[in-house]
Coordinates of C-alpha atoms in Angstrom, one line a residue:
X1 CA 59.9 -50.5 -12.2
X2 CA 58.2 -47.5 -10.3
X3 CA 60.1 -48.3 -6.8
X4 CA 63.4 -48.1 -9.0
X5 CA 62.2 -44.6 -10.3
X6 CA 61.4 -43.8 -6.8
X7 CA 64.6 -45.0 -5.5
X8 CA 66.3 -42.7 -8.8
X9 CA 64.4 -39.7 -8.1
X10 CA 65.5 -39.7 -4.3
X11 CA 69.1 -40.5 -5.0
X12 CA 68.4 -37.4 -7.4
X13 CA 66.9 -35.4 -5.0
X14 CA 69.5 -36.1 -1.8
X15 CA 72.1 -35.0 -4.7
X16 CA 70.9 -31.9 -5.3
X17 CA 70.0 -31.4 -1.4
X18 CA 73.5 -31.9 -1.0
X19 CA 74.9 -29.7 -3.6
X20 CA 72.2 -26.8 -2.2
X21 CA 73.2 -26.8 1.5
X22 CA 76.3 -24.7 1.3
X23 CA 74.3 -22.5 -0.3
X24 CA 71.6 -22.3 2.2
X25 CA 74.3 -22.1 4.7
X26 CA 75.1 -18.7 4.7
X27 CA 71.7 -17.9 5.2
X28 CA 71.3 -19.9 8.3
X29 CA 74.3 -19.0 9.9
X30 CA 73.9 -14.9 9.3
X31 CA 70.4 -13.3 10.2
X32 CA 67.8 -16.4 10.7
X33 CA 65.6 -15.2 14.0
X34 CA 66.7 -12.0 13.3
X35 CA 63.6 -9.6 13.3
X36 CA 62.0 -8.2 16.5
X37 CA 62.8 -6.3 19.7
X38 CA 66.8 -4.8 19.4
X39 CA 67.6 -6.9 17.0
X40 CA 68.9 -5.9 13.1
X41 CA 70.6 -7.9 10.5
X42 CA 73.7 -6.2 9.5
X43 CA 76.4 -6.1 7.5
X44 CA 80.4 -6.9 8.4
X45 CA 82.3 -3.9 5.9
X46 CA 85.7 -5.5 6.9
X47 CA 84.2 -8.0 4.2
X48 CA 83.2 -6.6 1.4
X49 CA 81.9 -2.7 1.2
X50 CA 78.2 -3.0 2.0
X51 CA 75.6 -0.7 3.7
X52 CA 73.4 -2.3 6.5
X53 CA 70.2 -2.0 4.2
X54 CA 71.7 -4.3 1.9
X55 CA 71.3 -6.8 4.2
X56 CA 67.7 -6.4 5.0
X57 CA 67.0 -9.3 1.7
X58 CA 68.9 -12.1 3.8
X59 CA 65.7 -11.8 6.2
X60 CA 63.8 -13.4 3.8
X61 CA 63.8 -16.7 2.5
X62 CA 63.7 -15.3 -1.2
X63 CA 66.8 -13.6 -0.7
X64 CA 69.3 -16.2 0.7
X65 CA 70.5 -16.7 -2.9
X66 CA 71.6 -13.4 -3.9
X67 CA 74.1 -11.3 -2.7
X68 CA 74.8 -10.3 -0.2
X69 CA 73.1 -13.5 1.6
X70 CA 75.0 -15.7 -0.4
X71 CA 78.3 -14.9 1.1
X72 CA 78.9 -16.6 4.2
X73 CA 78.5 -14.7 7.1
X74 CA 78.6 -11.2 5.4
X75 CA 75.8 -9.9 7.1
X76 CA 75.0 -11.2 10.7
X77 CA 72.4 -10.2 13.0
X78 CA 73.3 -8.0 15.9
X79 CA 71.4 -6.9 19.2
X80 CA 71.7 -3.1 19.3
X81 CA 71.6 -3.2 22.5
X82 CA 75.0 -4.9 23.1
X83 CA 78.1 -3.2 21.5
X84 CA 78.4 -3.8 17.5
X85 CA 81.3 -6.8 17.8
X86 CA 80.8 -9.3 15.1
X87 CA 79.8 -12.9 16.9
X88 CA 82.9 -14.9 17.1
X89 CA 82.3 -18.0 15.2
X90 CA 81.4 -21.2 17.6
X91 CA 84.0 -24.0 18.1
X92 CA 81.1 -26.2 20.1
X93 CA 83.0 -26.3 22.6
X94 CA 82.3 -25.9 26.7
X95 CA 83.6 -22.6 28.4
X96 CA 86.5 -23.7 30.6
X97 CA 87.2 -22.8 34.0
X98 CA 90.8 -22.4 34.3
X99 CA 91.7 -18.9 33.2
X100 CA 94.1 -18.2 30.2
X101 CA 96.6 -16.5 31.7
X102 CA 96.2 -19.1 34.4
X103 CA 97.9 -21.4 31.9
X104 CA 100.5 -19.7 30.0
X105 CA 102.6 -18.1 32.3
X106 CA 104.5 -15.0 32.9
X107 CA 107.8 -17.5 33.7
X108 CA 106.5 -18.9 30.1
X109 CA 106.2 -15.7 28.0
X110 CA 109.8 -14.7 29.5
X111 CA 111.4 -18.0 28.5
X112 CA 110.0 -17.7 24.8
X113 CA 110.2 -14.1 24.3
X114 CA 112.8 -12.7 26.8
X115 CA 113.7 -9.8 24.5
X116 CA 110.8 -8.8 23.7
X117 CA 109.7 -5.0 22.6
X118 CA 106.6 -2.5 23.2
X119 CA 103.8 -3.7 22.7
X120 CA 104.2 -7.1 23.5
X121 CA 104.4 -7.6 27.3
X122 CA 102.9 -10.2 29.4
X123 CA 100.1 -7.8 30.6
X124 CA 99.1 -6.7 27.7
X125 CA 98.0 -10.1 26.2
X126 CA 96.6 -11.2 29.4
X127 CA 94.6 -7.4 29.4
X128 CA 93.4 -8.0 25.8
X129 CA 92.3 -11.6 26.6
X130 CA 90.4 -10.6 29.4
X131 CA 88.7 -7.9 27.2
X132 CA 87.8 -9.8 24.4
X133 CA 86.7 -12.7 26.4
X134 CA 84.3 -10.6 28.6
X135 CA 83.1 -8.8 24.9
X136 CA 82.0 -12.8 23.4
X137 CA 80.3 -15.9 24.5
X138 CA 83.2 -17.9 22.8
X139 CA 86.4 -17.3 24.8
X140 CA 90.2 -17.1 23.7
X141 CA 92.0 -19.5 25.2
X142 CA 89.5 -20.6 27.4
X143 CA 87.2 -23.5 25.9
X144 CA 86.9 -27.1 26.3
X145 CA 89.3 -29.3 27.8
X146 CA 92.2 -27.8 29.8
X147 CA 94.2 -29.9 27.1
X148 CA 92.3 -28.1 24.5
X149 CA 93.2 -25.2 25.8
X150 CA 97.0 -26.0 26.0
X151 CA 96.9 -26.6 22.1
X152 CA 94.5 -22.9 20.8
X153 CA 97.9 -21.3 23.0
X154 CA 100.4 -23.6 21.7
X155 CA 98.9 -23.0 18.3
X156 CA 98.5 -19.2 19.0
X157 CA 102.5 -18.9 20.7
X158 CA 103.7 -20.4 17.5
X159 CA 102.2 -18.5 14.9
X160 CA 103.0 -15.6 16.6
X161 CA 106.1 -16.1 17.8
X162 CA 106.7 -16.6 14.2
X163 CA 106.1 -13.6 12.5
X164 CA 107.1 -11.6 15.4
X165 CA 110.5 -12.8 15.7
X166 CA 109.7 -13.8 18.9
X167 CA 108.2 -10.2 19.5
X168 CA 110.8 -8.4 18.9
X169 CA 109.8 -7.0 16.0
X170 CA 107.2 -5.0 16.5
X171 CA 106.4 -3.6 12.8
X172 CA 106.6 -5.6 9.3
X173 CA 110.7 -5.2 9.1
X174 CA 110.6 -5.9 5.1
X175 CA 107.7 -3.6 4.2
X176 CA 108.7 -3.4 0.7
X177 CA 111.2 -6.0 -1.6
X178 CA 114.0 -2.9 -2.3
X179 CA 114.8 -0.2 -0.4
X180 CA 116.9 3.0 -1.0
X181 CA 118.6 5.5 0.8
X182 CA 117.8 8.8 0.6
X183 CA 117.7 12.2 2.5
X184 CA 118.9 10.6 5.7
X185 CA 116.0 8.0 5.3
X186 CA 115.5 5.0 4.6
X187 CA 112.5 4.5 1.8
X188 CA 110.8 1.8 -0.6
X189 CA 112.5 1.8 -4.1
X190 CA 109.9 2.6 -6.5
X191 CA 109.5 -0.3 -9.4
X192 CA 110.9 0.6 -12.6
X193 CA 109.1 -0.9 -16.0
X194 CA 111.6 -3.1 -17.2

């Protein structure tokens, strides 16, 4: 009778373990080890509007269930010495050696985009790549296998070929549902109430 309230109160306990985890998970993932030297645990506005002091209760282990703690990876810790960029989130994956651009062409870009407009040019992504993978520890385009790779920019090609029109299009066309001429313009058509 007692190991079978032993074995219930485990079963019990492994439930609610289970049920708490998310919970403790944004916590653990934002500003644990973050106290000392350069470093500050901050907060990511782009989010949810927050001031960097509201983020000083995720430090502790009391505050992990209250806002702003609670929301995943709202505030993060950052080294002041290092630009402010937000960590890229890990895929677990091994930095490649073969270079992005390396993979996806120039002939490539020009076969699925050969009309395309300012500012999509070759250059430019391969530019922005490079920046933003010498800015984080987890690269774009460039982790894992080289098959891996093949599929983030076959992934990444599509989407964006997508809503680009195959980057020709190089604002939202359809910015609003109805439009209306007026004064040698082109404008939204305001939404009447019935």
């Amino acid at each position: 009778h007692q190991s079978s309230q032993i074995a219930n109160l485990a079963l019990k306990m492994r439930i609610l373990l289970l049920l708490l985890a998310p919970l403790a998970s944004a916590q653990d993932l934002s500003c644990v080890g973050c106290i000392g030297g350069t470093k500050k645990c901050i907060g990511d506005t782009t989010i949810q509007m927050l001031e960097d002091d509201d983020c000083v209760p995720c430090l502790k282990k009391s505050g992990k269930w209250t806002w702003p703690c609670n929301v995943e990876d709202l505030c993060w810790c950052w080294d002041s010495s290092k630009p402010k960029y937000k960590p890229a989130l890990t895929s677990g994956l091994e930095p490649a050696l073969t270079k992005p651009c390396d993979i996806f062409t120039e002939e490539m870009f020009d076969k699925i985009a050969p009309n395309a407009v300012h500012p999509y040019t070759y250059e430019g992504l391969c530019d922005t790549i490079e920046m933003l993978n010498e800015r984080y520890d987890e690269k774009i385009f460039m982790m894992g296998t080289l098959q891996q790779q093949k599929q983030e920019w076959a992934a990444f090609l599509g989407h964006t070929t997508h809503e680009s029109a195959q980057y020709t299009a190089s604002r939202e066309a359809l910015v609003c549902a109805r439009t209306v001429e007026k004064n040698a313009g082109t404008f939204c058509k305001p939404c009447d109430n019935n």
